[in-house]
Tab-separated table of C-alpha atoms and ligand atoms in Angstrom:
chain	number	residue	atom	x	y	z
Z	831	UNK	CA	-18.037	-5.336	-14.421
Z	832	UNK	CA	-15.004	-5.786	-11.759
Z	833	UNK	CA	-11.508	-6.861	-12.203
Z	834	UNK	CA	-9.519	-8.479	-10.779
Z	835	UNK	CA	-5.739	-10.325	-10.657
Z	836	UNK	CA	-5.338	-13.216	-8.086
Z	837	UNK	CA	-1.402	-12.944	-7.668
Z	838	UNK	CA	1.037	-14.675	-6.148
Z	839	UNK	CA	3.413	-17.529	-6.418
Z	840	UNK	CA	2.752	-20.831	-8.060
Z	841	UNK	CA	1.604	-22.888	-4.808
Z	842	UNK	CA	0.127	-20.088	-2.849
Z	843	UNK	CA	-3.331	-21.292	-2.906
Z	844	UNK	CA	-4.663	-19.131	-5.517
Z	845	UNK	CA	-6.812	-22.130	-6.241
Z	846	UNK	CA	-8.476	-22.341	-4.120
Z	847	UNK	CA	-9.450	-19.306	-3.328
Z	848	UNK	CA	-10.476	-18.328	-5.841
Z	849	UNK	CA	-13.134	-21.941	-6.201
Z	850	UNK	CA	-14.316	-19.552	-2.762
Z	851	UNK	CA	-14.609	-15.903	-3.871
Z	852	UNK	CA	-16.286	-17.028	-7.319
Z	853	UNK	CA	-18.677	-18.359	-5.445
Z	854	UNK	CA	-19.562	-15.680	-3.185
Z	855	UNK	CA	-19.251	-13.155	-5.421
Z	856	UNK	CA	-20.155	-14.286	-9.065
Z	857	UNK	CA	-17.154	-13.948	-10.442
Z	858	UNK	CA	-16.410	-15.797	-14.439
Z	859	UNK	CA	-13.264	-17.989	-13.798
Z	860	UNK	CA	-10.137	-17.035	-15.899
Z	861	UNK	CA	-7.521	-19.723	-15.313
Z	862	UNK	CA	-4.365	-19.504	-18.204
Z	863	UNK	CA	-3.303	-22.861	-15.738
Z	864	UNK	CA	-6.216	-24.353	-16.343
Z	865	UNK	CA	-7.724	-23.368	-20.405
Z	866	UNK	CA	-3.807	-24.682	-21.775
Z	867	UNK	CA	-4.132	-27.752	-19.317
Z	868	UNK	CA	-7.793	-28.150	-21.848
Z	869	UNK	CA	-5.581	-27.573	-24.502
Z	870	UNK	CA	-3.647	-30.280	-23.708
Z	871	UNK	CA	-5.874	-32.899	-23.247
Z	872	UNK	CA	-7.905	-31.999	-25.770
Z	873	UNK	CA	-4.538	-32.065	-28.004
Z	874	UNK	CA	-4.929	-28.791	-30.534
Z	875	UNK	CA	-1.502	-27.562	-31.415
Z	876	UNK	CA	-1.466	-25.228	-29.633
Z	877	UNK	CA	-1.818	-27.911	-26.159
Z	878	UNK	CA	1.092	-29.251	-27.877
Z	879	UNK	CA	3.047	-26.677	-28.222
Z	880	UNK	CA	2.129	-25.449	-24.257
Z	881	UNK	CA	2.791	-29.021	-23.369
Z	882	UNK	CA	6.867	-28.399	-23.551
Z	883	UNK	CA	7.277	-25.391	-22.173
Z	884	UNK	CA	5.083	-26.050	-19.119
Z	885	UNK	CA	7.054	-29.582	-18.527
Z	886	UNK	CA	9.745	-27.031	-18.373
Z	887	UNK	CA	8.478	-24.709	-15.941
Z	888	UNK	CA	8.693	-22.652	-18.353
Z	889	UNK	CA	6.389	-19.671	-19.427
Z	890	UNK	CA	4.701	-19.850	-22.839
Z	891	UNK	CA	4.654	-17.302	-25.089
Z	892	UNK	CA	2.514	-14.327	-24.153
Z	893	UNK	CA	1.505	-13.397	-26.999
Z	894	UNK	CA	-0.674	-16.958	-26.481
Z	895	UNK	CA	-2.195	-15.987	-22.967
Z	896	UNK	CA	-3.195	-12.890	-24.680
Z	897	UNK	CA	-5.125	-14.633	-26.728
Z	898	UNK	CA	-6.925	-16.789	-24.677
Z	899	UNK	CA	-7.602	-13.941	-22.176
Z	900	UNK	CA	-9.396	-11.934	-24.658
Z	901	UNK	CA	-11.487	-14.518	-25.754
Z	902	UNK	CA	-12.850	-15.025	-22.056
Z	903	UNK	CA	-13.572	-11.750	-22.500
Z	904	UNK	CA	-15.584	-10.848	-24.902
Z	905	UNK	CA	-16.835	-14.203	-25.140
Z	906	UNK	CA	-17.429	-13.940	-21.301
Z	907	UNK	CA	-19.701	-10.270	-20.564
Z	908	UNK	CA	-22.814	-11.350	-19.034
Z	909	UNK	CA	-20.402	-12.135	-15.385
Z	910	UNK	CA	-20.749	-9.904	-12.560
Z	911	UNK	CA	-16.995	-9.414	-12.191
Z	912	UNK	CA	-13.441	-11.069	-13.904
Z	913	UNK	CA	-11.004	-13.320	-11.087
Z	914	UNK	CA	-8.152	-13.942	-12.614
Z	915	UNK	CA	-5.543	-16.285	-12.003
Z	916	UNK	CA	-2.040	-17.125	-13.300
Z	917	UNK	CA	-2.649	-13.949	-15.465
Z	918	UNK	CA	-0.887	-11.896	-16.007
Z	919	UNK	CA	2.372	-13.061	-15.522
Z	920	UNK	CA	4.985	-10.695	-17.357
Z	921	UNK	CA	4.629	-7.064	-17.353
Z	922	UNK	CA	3.483	-7.188	-20.491
Z	923	UNK	CA	0.336	-9.277	-20.020
Z	924	UNK	CA	0.545	-6.429	-17.765
Z	925	UNK	CA	0.416	-4.425	-20.605
Z	926	UNK	CA	-2.064	-5.688	-22.811
Z	927	UNK	CA	-4.131	-6.679	-20.487
Z	928	UNK	CA	-4.627	-2.188	-19.750
Z	929	UNK	CA	-4.842	-2.510	-22.988
Z	930	UNK	CA	-8.125	-4.648	-23.438
Z	931	UNK	CA	-9.652	-2.892	-20.871
Z	932	UNK	CA	-8.677	0.170	-22.165
Z	933	UNK	CA	-11.263	-0.618	-24.948
Z	934	UNK	CA	-13.452	-1.582	-23.175
Z	935	UNK	CA	-13.556	1.750	-21.428
Z	936	UNK	CA	-12.529	0.354	-18.000
Z	937	UNK	CA	-9.774	-1.356	-16.145
Z	938	UNK	CA	-8.180	-3.771	-13.379
Z	939	UNK	CA	-9.448	-2.522	-9.901
Z	940	UNK	CA	-7.228	-4.735	-7.553
Z	941	UNK	CA	-4.246	-6.917	-7.753
Z	942	UNK	CA	-5.226	-9.949	-4.403
Z	943	UNK	CA	-1.634	-10.972	-3.836
Z	944	UNK	CA	-1.314	-13.475	-2.029
Z	945	UNK	CA	2.303	-13.629	-0.150
Z	946	UNK	CA	3.938	-17.308	1.305
Z	947	UNK	CA	7.692	-17.899	0.796
Z	948	UNK	CA	9.758	-19.781	-1.079
Z	949	UNK	CA	10.067	-22.477	1.779
Z	950	UNK	CA	6.561	-22.882	1.142
Z	951	UNK	CA	6.374	-22.662	-2.103
Z	952	UNK	CA	7.804	-26.089	-1.809
Z	953	UNK	CA	6.311	-27.733	0.697
Z	954	UNK	CA	2.804	-27.019	-1.181
Z	955	UNK	CA	3.813	-27.665	-5.232
Z	956	UNK	CA	5.669	-31.208	-3.532
Z	957	UNK	CA	2.609	-31.904	-1.528
Z	958	UNK	CA	0.054	-30.731	-4.899
Z	959	UNK	CA	1.836	-33.481	-7.279
Z	960	UNK	CA	0.761	-36.059	-4.874
Z	961	UNK	CA	-3.338	-35.532	-5.063
Z	962	UNK	CA	-3.285	-33.846	-8.503
Z	963	UNK	CA	-0.669	-36.103	-10.884
Z	964	UNK	CA	0.072	-32.672	-12.749
Z	965	UNK	CA	3.897	-33.420	-14.139
Z	966	UNK	CA	5.428	-29.634	-13.925
Z	967	UNK	CA	4.916	-30.499	-10.092
Z	968	UNK	CA	6.685	-33.463	-9.559
Z	969	UNK	CA	9.757	-32.797	-11.105
Z	970	UNK	CA	11.979	-30.632	-8.304
Z	971	UNK	CA	14.159	-29.416	-11.524
Z	972	UNK	CA	10.846	-27.543	-12.819
Z	973	UNK	CA	9.515	-26.600	-9.695
Z	974	UNK	CA	13.235	-24.717	-8.659
Z	975	UNK	CA	13.134	-22.845	-12.903
Z	976	UNK	CA	9.055	-21.520	-11.926
Z	977	UNK	CA	10.049	-20.598	-8.915
Z	978	UNK	CA	13.544	-18.687	-10.868
Z	979	UNK	CA	10.545	-17.257	-13.542
Z	980	UNK	CA	8.749	-15.994	-10.725
Z	981	UNK	CA	11.153	-14.055	-8.564
Z	982	UNK	CA	12.339	-13.116	-12.229
Z	983	UNK	CA	9.028	-12.207	-14.245
Z	984	UNK	CA	6.326	-12.089	-12.433
Z	985	UNK	CA	7.051	-9.957	-9.507
Z	986	UNK	CA	8.104	-7.469	-11.444
Z	987	UNK	CA	3.867	-7.070	-11.592
Z	988	UNK	CA	3.979	-5.566	-8.064
Z	989	UNK	CA	5.953	-2.109	-8.469
Z	990	UNK	CA	3.627	-2.187	-12.047
Z	991	UNK	CA	0.445	-2.515	-10.110
Z	992	UNK	CA	1.500	-0.498	-6.684
Z	993	UNK	CA	2.124	2.683	-9.123
Z	994	UNK	CA	-0.912	2.813	-10.271
Z	995	UNK	CA	-3.403	2.171	-6.043
Z	996	UNK	CA	-4.061	-1.236	-7.142
Z	997	UNK	CA	-2.129	-4.520	-5.485
Z	998	UNK	CA	-2.943	-4.934	-2.379
Z	999	UNK	CA	-1.615	-7.493	0.008
Z	1000	UNK	CA	-2.780	-10.973	1.872
Z	1001	UNK	CA	-0.384	-12.772	4.401
Z	1002	UNK	CA	-1.051	-16.594	2.859
Z	1003	UNK	CA	-0.288	-18.881	5.814
Z	1004	UNK	CA	-2.897	-20.315	8.092
Z	1005	UNK	CA	-5.795	-21.970	7.575
Z	1006	UNK	CA	-8.001	-21.698	3.689
Z	1007	UNK	CA	-11.446	-19.851	5.571
Z	1008	UNK	CA	-9.136	-17.689	7.528
Z	1009	UNK	CA	-6.651	-15.985	4.019
Z	1010	UNK	CA	-10.289	-15.944	2.301
Z	1011	UNK	CA	-11.472	-14.296	5.015
Z	1012	UNK	CA	-8.339	-11.903	4.398
Z	1013	UNK	CA	-9.620	-11.036	1.064
Z	1014	UNK	CA	-13.646	-11.167	1.190
Z	1015	UNK	CA	-12.726	-8.032	4.198
Z	1016	UNK	CA	-10.745	-5.731	0.568
Z	1017	UNK	CA	-13.330	-7.198	-1.796
Z	1018	UNK	CA	-16.595	-5.589	0.268
Z	1019	UNK	CA	-14.726	-2.762	1.389
X	1346	ADP	P1	0.767	-22.550	-10.955
X	1346	ADP	O1	-0.141	-22.185	-10.247
X	1346	ADP	O2	1.545	-23.413	-10.156
X	1346	ADP	O3	1.952	-21.166	-11.230
X	1346	ADP	P2	-0.904	-22.417	-13.021
X	1346	ADP	O4	-1.663	-23.602	-13.578
X	1346	ADP	O5	-1.041	-21.081	-13.486
X	1346	ADP	O6	0.133	-23.366	-11.890
X	1346	ADP	O7	0.135	-21.998	-14.356
X	1346	ADP	C1	0.933	-23.624	-15.044
X	1346	ADP	C2	1.996	-23.612	-17.075
X	1346	ADP	O8	1.021	-22.541	-17.237
X	1346	ADP	C3	2.890	-22.188	-15.905
X	1346	ADP	O9	4.636	-22.894	-14.855
X	1346	ADP	C4	3.559	-21.788	-17.137
X	1346	ADP	O10	4.254	-22.719	-17.897
X	1346	ADP	C5	2.106	-21.783	-18.277
X	1346	ADP	N1	1.304	-20.686	-18.054
X	1346	ADP	C6	0.150	-20.471	-17.600
X	1346	ADP	N2	-0.034	-18.847	-17.563
X	1346	ADP	C7	1.310	-18.546	-18.019
X	1346	ADP	C8	0.722	-16.686	-18.103
X	1346	ADP	N3	-0.199	-15.994	-17.624
X	1346	ADP	N4	1.910	-17.071	-19.050
X	1346	ADP	C9	2.562	-18.278	-18.821
X	1346	ADP	N5	2.685	-19.208	-19.063
X	1346	ADP	C10	1.494	-18.887	-18.265
């Protein structure tokens, strides 16, 4: 079983690359953003709590997303591997993930990081807002908060995984195919 993490700022193109990667390598895609949006749509208590937080651009509490991830891992043990997308987003989440996988006598294989500048982040999110109708993409204040949270809470994960020699960075500007080609080469190595 392989465990990959797709990493990068909001708007880096994680969702686009994830769709291509899971198809080509037979992985189970676990997007915490998608899982949370599903809860919101279903109007569950968790969804109601998450809705307000996401609309502000803040992070949902670690315990909530960790529970969702654990559930996905234990209920999908018949796949070739997992591609986590949007998780972990804090060092605490990364530590919890390491612990969950250690209990299964396994660990993360690699972090696939898609790098783009803040300027491109802004442009892409604005563009996506027009297509996908996501409330958290339409508001400038929310986008700024998400980028700030990314730098403050998520970027420390780079050092965390570099220390484990598992961090691999890919240039995120270029065509979808170019970026997919770069990542595929890494997976097949
Ligand atoms: P983006 O690609 O723009 O970052 P996501 O779909 O990954 O969007 O996430 C949307 C929102 O869901 C985030 O801004 C955050 O509020 C919440 N969220 C998603 N994943 C996590 C996580 N691992 N921890 C905390 N909050 C999360």
